[in-house]
PDB file of C-alpha atoms in Angstrom:
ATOM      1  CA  UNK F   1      14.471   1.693 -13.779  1.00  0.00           C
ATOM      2  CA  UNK F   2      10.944   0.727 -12.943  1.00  0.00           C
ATOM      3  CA  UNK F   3       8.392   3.648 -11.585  1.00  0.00           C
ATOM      4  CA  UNK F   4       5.724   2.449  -9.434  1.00  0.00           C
ATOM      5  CA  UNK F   5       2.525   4.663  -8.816  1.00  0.00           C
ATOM      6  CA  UNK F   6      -0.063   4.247  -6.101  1.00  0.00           C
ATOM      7  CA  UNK F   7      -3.464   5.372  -5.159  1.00  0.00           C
ATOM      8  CA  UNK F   8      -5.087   6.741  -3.533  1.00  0.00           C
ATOM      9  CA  UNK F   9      -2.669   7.869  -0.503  1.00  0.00           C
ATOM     10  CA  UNK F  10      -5.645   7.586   1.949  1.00  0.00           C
ATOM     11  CA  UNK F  11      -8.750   5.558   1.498  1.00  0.00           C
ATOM     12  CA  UNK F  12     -11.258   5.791   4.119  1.00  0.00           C
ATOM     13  CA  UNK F  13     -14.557   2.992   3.849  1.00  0.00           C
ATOM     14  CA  UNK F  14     -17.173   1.525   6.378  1.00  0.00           C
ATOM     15  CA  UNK F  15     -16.362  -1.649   7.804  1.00  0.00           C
ATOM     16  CA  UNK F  16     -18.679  -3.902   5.038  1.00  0.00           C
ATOM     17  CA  UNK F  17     -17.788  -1.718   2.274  1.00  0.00           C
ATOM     18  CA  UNK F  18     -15.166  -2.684  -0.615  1.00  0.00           C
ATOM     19  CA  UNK F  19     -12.126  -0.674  -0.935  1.00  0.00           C
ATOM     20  CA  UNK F  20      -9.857  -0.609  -4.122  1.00  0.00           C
ATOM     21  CA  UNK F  21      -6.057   0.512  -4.216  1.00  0.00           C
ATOM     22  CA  UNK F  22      -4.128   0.783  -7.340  1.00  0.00           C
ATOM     23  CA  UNK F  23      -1.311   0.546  -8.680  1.00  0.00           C
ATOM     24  CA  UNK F  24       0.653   1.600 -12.291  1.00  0.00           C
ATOM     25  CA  UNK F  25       3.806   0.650 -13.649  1.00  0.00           C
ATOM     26  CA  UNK F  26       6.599   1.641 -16.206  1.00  0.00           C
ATOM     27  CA  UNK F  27       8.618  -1.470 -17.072  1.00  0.00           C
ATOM     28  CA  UNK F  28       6.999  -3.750 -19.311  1.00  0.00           C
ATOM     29  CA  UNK F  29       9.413  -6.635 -18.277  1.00  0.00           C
ATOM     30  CA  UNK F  30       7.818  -6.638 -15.123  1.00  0.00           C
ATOM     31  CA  UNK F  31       6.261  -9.804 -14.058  1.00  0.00           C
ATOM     32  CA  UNK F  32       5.061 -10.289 -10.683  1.00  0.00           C
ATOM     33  CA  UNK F  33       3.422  -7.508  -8.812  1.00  0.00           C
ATOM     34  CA  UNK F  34       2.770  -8.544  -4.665  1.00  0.00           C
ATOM     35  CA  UNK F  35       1.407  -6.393  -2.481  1.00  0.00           C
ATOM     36  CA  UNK F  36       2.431  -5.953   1.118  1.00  0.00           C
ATOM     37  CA  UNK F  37       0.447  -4.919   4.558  1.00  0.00           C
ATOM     38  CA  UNK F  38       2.139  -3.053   7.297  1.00  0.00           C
ATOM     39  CA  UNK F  39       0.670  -2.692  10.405  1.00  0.00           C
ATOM     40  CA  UNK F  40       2.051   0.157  12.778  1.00  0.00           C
ATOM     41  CA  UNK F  41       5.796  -0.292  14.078  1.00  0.00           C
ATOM     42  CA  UNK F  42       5.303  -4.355  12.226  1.00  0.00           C
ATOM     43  CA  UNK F  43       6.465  -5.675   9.534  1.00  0.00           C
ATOM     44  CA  UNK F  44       5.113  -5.488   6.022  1.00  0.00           C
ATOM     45  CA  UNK F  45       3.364  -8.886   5.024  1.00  0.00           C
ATOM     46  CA  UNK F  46       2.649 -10.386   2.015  1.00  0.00           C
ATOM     47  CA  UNK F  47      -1.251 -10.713   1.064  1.00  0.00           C
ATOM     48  CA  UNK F  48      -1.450 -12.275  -2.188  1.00  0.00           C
ATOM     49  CA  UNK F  49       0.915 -11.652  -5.513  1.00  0.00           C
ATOM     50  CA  UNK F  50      -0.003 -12.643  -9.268  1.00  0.00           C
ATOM     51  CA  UNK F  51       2.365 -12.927 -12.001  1.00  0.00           C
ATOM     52  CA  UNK F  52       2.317 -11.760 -15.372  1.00  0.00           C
ATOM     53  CA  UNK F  53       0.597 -14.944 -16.854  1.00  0.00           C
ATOM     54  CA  UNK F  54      -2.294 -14.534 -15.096  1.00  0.00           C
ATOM     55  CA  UNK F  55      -5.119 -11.596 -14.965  1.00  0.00           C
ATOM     56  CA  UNK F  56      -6.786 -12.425 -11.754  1.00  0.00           C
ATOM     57  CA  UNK F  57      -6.572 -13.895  -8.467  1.00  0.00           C
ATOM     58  CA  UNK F  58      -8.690 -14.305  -5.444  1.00  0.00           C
ATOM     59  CA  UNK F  59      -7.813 -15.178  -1.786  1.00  0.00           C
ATOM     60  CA  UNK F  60     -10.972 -15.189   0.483  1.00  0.00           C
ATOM     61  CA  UNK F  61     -12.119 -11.294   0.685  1.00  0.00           C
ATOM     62  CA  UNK F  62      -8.598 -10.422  -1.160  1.00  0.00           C
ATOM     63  CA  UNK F  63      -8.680 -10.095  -4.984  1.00  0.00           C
ATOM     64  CA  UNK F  64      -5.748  -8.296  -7.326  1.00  0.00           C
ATOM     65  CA  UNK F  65      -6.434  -7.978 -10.944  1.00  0.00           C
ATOM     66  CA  UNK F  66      -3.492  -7.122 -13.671  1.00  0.00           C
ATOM     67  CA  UNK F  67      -4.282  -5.241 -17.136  1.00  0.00           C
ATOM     68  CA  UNK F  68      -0.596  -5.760 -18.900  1.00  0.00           C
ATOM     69  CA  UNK F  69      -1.664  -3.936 -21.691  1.00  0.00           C
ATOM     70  CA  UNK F  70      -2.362  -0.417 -19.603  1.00  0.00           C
ATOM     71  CA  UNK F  71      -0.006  -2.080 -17.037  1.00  0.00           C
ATOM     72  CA  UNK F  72      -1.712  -1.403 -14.123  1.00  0.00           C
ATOM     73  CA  UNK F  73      -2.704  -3.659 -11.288  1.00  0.00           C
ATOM     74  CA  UNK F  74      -5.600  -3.432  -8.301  1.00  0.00           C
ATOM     75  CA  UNK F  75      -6.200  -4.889  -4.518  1.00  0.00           C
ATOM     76  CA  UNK F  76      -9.412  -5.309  -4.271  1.00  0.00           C
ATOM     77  CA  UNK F  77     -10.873  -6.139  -0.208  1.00  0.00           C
ATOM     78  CA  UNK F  78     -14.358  -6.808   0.308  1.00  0.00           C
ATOM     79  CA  UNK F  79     -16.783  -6.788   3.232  1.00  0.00           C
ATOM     80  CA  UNK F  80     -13.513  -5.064   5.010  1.00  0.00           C
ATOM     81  CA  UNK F  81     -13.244  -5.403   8.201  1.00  0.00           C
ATOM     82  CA  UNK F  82     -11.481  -2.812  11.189  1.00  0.00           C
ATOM     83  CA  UNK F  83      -8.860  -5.250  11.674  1.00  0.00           C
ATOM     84  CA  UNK F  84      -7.549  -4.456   7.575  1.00  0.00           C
ATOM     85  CA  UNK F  85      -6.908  -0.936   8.631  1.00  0.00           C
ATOM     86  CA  UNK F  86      -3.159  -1.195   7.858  1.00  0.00           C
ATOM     87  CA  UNK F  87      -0.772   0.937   5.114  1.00  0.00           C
ATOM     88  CA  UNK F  88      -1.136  -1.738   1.864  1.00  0.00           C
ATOM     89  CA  UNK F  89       1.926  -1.641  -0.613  1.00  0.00           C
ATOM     90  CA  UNK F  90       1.995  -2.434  -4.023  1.00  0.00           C
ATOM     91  CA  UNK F  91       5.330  -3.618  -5.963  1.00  0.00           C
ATOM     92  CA  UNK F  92       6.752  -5.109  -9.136  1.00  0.00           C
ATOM     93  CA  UNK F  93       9.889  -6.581 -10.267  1.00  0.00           C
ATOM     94  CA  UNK F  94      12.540  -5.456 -12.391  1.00  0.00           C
ATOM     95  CA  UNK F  95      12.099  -7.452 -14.722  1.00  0.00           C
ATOM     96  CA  UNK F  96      14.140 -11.106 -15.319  1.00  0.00           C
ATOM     97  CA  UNK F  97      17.292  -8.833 -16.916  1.00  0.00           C
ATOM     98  CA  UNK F  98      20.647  -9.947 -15.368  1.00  0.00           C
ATOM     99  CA  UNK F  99      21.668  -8.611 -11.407  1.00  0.00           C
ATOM    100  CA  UNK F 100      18.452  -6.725 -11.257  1.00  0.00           C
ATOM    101  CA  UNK F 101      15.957 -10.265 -10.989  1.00  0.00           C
ATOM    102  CA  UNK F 102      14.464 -10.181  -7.655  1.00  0.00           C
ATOM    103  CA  UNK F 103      14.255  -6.674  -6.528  1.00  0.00           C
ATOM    104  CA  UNK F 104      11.295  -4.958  -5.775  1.00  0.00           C
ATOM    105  CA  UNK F 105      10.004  -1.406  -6.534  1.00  0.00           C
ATOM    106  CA  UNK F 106       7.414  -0.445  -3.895  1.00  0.00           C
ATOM    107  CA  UNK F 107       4.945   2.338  -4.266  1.00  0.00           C
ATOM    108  CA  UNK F 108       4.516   4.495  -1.587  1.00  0.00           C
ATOM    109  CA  UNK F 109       1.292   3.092   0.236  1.00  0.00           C
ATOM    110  CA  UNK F 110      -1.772   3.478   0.436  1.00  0.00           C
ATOM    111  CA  UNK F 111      -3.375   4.264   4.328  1.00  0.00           C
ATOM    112  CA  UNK F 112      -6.499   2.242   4.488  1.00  0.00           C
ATOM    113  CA  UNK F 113      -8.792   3.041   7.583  1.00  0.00           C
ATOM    114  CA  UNK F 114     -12.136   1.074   8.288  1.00  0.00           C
ATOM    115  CA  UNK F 115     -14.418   2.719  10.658  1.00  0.00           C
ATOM    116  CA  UNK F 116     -16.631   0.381  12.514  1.00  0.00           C
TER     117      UNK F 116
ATOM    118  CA  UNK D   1       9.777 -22.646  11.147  1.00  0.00           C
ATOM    119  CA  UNK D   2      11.324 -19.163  12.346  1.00  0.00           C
ATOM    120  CA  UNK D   3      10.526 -16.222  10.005  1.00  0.00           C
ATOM    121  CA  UNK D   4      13.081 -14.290   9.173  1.00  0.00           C
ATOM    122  CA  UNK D   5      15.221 -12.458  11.846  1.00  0.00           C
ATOM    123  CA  UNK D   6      16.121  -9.158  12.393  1.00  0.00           C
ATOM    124  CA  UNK D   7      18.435  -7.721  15.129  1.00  0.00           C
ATOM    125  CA  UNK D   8      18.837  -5.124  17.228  1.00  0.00           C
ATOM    126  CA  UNK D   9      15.438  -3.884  17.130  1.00  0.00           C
ATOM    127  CA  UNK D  10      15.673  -0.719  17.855  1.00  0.00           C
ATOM    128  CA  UNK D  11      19.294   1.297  17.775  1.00  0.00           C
ATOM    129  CA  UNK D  12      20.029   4.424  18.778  1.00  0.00           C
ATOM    130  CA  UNK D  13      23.757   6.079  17.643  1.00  0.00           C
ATOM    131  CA  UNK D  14      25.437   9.895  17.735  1.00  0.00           C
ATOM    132  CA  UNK D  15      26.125  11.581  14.363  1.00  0.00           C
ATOM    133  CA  UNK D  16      30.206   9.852  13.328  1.00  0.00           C
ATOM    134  CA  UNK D  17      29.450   6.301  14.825  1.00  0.00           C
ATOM    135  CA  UNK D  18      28.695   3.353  13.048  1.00  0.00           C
ATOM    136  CA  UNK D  19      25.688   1.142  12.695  1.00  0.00           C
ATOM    137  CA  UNK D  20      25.756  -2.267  12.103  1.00  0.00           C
ATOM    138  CA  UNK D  21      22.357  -4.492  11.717  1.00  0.00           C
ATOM    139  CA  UNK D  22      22.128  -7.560  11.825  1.00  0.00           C
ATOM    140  CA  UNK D  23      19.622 -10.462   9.390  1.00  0.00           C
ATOM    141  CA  UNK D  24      18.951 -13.889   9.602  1.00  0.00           C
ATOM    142  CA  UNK D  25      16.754 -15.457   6.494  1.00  0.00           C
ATOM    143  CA  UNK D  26      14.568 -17.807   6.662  1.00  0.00           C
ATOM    144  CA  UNK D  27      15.248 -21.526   6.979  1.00  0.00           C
ATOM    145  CA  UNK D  28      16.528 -22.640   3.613  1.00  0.00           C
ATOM    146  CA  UNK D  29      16.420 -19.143   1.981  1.00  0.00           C
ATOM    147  CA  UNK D  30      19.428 -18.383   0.389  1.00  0.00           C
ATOM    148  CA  UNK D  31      18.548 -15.006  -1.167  1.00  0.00           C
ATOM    149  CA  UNK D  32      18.344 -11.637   1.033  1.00  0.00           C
ATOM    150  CA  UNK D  33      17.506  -8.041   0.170  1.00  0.00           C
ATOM    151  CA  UNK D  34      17.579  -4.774   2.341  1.00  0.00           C
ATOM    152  CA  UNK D  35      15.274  -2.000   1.985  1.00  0.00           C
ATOM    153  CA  UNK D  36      15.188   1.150   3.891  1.00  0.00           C
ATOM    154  CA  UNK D  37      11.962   3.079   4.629  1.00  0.00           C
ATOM    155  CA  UNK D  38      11.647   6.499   5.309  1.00  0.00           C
ATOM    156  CA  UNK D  39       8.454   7.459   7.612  1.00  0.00           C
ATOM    157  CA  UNK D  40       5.441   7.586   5.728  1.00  0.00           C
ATOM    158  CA  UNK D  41       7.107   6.111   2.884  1.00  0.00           C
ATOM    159  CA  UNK D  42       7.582   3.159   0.998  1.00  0.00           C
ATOM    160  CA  UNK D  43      10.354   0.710   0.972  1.00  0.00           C
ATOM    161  CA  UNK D  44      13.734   1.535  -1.065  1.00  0.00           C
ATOM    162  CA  UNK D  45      15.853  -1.179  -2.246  1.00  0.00           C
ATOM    163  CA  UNK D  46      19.276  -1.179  -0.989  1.00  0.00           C
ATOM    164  CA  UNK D  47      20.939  -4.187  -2.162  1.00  0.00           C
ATOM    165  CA  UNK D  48      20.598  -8.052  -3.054  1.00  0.00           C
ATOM    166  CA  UNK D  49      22.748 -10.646  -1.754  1.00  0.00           C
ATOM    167  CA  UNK D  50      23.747 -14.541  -1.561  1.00  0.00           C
ATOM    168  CA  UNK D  51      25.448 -16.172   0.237  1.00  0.00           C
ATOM    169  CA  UNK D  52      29.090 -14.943  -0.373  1.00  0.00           C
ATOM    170  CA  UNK D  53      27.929 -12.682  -3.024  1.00  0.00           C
ATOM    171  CA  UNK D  54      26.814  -9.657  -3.834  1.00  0.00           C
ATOM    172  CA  UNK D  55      24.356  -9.855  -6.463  1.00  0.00           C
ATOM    173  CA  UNK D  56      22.718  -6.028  -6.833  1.00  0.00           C
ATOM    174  CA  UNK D  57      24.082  -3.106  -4.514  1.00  0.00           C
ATOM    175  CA  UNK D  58      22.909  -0.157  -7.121  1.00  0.00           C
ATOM    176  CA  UNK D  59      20.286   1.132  -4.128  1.00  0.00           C
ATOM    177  CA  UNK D  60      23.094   1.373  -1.943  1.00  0.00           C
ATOM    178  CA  UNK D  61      24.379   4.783  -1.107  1.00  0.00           C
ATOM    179  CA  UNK D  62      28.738   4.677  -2.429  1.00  0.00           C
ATOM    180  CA  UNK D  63      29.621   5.544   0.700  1.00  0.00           C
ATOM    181  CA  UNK D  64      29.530   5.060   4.385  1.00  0.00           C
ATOM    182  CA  UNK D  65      27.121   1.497   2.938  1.00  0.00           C
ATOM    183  CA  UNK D  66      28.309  -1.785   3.061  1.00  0.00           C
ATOM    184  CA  UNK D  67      26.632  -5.088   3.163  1.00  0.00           C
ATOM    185  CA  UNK D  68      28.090  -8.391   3.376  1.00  0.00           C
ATOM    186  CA  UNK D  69      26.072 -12.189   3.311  1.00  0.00           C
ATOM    187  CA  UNK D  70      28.888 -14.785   4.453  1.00  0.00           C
ATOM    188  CA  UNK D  71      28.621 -18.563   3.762  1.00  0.00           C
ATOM    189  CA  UNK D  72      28.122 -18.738   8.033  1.00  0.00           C
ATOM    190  CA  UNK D  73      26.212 -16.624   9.963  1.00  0.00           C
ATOM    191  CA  UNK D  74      23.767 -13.519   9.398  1.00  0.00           C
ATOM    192  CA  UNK D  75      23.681 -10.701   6.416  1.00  0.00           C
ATOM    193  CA  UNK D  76      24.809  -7.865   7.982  1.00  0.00           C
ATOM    194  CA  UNK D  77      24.653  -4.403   6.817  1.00  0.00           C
ATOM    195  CA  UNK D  78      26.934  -1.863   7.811  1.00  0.00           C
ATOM    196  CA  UNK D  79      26.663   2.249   8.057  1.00  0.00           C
ATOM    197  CA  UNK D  80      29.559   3.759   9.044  1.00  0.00           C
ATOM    198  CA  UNK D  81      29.668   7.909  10.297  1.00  0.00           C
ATOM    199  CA  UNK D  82      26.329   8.130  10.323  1.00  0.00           C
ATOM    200  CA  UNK D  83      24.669  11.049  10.066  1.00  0.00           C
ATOM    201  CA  UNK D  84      20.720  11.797  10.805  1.00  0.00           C
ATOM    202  CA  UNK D  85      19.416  11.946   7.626  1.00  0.00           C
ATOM    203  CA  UNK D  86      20.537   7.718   8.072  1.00  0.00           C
ATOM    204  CA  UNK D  87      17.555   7.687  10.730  1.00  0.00           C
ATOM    205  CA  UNK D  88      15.238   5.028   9.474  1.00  0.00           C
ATOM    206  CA  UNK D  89      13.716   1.862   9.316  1.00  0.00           C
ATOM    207  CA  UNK D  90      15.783  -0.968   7.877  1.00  0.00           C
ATOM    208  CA  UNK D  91      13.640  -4.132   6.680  1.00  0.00           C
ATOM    209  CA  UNK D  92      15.518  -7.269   5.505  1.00  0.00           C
ATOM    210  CA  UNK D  93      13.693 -10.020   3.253  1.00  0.00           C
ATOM    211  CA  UNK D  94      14.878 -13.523   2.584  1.00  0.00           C
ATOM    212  CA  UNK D  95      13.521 -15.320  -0.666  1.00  0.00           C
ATOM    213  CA  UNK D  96      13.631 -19.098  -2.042  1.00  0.00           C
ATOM    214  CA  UNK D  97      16.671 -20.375  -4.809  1.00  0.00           C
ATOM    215  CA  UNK D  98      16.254 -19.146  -8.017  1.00  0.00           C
ATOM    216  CA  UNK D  99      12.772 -19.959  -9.789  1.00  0.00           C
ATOM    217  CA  UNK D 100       9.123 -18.651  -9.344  1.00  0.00           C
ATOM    218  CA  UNK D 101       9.516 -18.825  -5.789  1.00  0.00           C
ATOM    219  CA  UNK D 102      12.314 -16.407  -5.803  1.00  0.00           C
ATOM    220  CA  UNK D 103      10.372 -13.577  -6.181  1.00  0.00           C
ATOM    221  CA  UNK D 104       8.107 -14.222  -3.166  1.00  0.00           C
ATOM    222  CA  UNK D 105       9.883 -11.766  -0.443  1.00  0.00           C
ATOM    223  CA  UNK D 106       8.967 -12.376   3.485  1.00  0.00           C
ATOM    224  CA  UNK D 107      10.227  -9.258   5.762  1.00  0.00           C
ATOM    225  CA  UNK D 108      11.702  -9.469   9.142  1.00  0.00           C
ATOM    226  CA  UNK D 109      10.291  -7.114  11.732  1.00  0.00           C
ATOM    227  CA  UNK D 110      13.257  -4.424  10.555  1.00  0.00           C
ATOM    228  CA  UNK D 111      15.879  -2.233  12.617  1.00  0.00           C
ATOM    229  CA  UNK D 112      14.409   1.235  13.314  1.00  0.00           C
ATOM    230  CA  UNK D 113      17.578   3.483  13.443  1.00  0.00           C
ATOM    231  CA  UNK D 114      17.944   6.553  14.696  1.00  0.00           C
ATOM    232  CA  UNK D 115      20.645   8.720  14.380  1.00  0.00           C
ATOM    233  CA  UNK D 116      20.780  11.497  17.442  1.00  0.00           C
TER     234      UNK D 116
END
């Protein structure tokens, strides 16, 4: 099945400072990679997703690029802020093979702290 | 429009009873997933329903798991004898009929078991 990798595991930056996660994966087939933040004790929320089709997208201070080739994928926040101290997640799909379509592999997060 | 739904928040069961947890997708989502995570983890795929059906159930532990999605009324997932290593967070997702939009997940606020 798919293998997601993340890093780092702990990413530490002053508030105005970028901060850049990422995130490799195994299955080829894969094609749609969102990533999630989880605040403590909340639920994980989606903060932008880009599918296989496309090699960048940009939501305000949120960016995530995708190399399909070396199939790996970034999260890239800029001018972060204290209130984006939250554990990010990364994840891909299965692929569009049969039962499997929809599910998502997670990596394990990434802790990102901004210190004011 | 409601998010989706997650209940009981928090439950709290002796080694041998059973758990049940309870998920209510979003309005016009037809598509739910559970995931379990583990503290200071990321999130494991459990299984992948619709209504009446279940689509993907190959995260799901063989035994003591069940899930069910009935045409009224919440997903519900079921542990029966539980035992501690069961203590957890369960997070339920509801996505959009099949398409691009399928793959766009949104979490409920989860079930935080814990098994005493």
């Amino acid at each position: 099945g798919e293998n997601v990798e993340q890093h780092p595991s702990t990413l530490s930056v002053q508030e105005g400072d970028s901060a850049v996660i990422k995130c490799t994966y195994s299955d080829s087939a894969s094609n749609y990679f969102p990533w999630y933040k989880q605040e403590l004790g909340k639920r994980p929320q989606l903060i932008i997703d880009i599918r296989s089709n496309v090699g960048e997208k940009k939501d305000q201070r949120i960016a995530v690029t995708l190399n399909k080739t070396a199939k790996h994928f970034s999260l890239h926040i800029t001018e972060t802020q204290p209130e984006d101290s939250a554990v990010y997640f990364c994840a891909a799909t299965a692929g569009g093979r049969g039962s499997t379509l929809g599910r998502l592999y997670f990596g394990r997060g990434t802790q990102l702290t901004v210190w004011p | 429009n409601a998010g989706v739904m997650q209940n009981p928040r928090h439950l709290v069961r002796r080694r041998g009873q059973e758990a049940r947890l309870r998920c209510s997708p979003m309005k016009g989502h037809s598509h739910v997933y559970w995931y379990r995570q583990l503290p200071e983890e990321g999130l494991k795929f459990m299984v992948y329903l619709q209504k009446e059906n279940i689509i993907d159930e190959s995260g799901m532990p063989k035994e003591r798991f069940s899930a069910e999605f009935p045409k009224e009324g919440p997903s519900i997932l079921r542990i029966q004898q539980v035992v501690r290593g069961d203590s957890a967070a369960y997070f339920c997702a509801s996505s959009l009929e099949p398409g691009p939009a399928l793959y766009e997940q949104y979490f409920g606020p989860g079930t935080r078991l814990t098994v005493t």
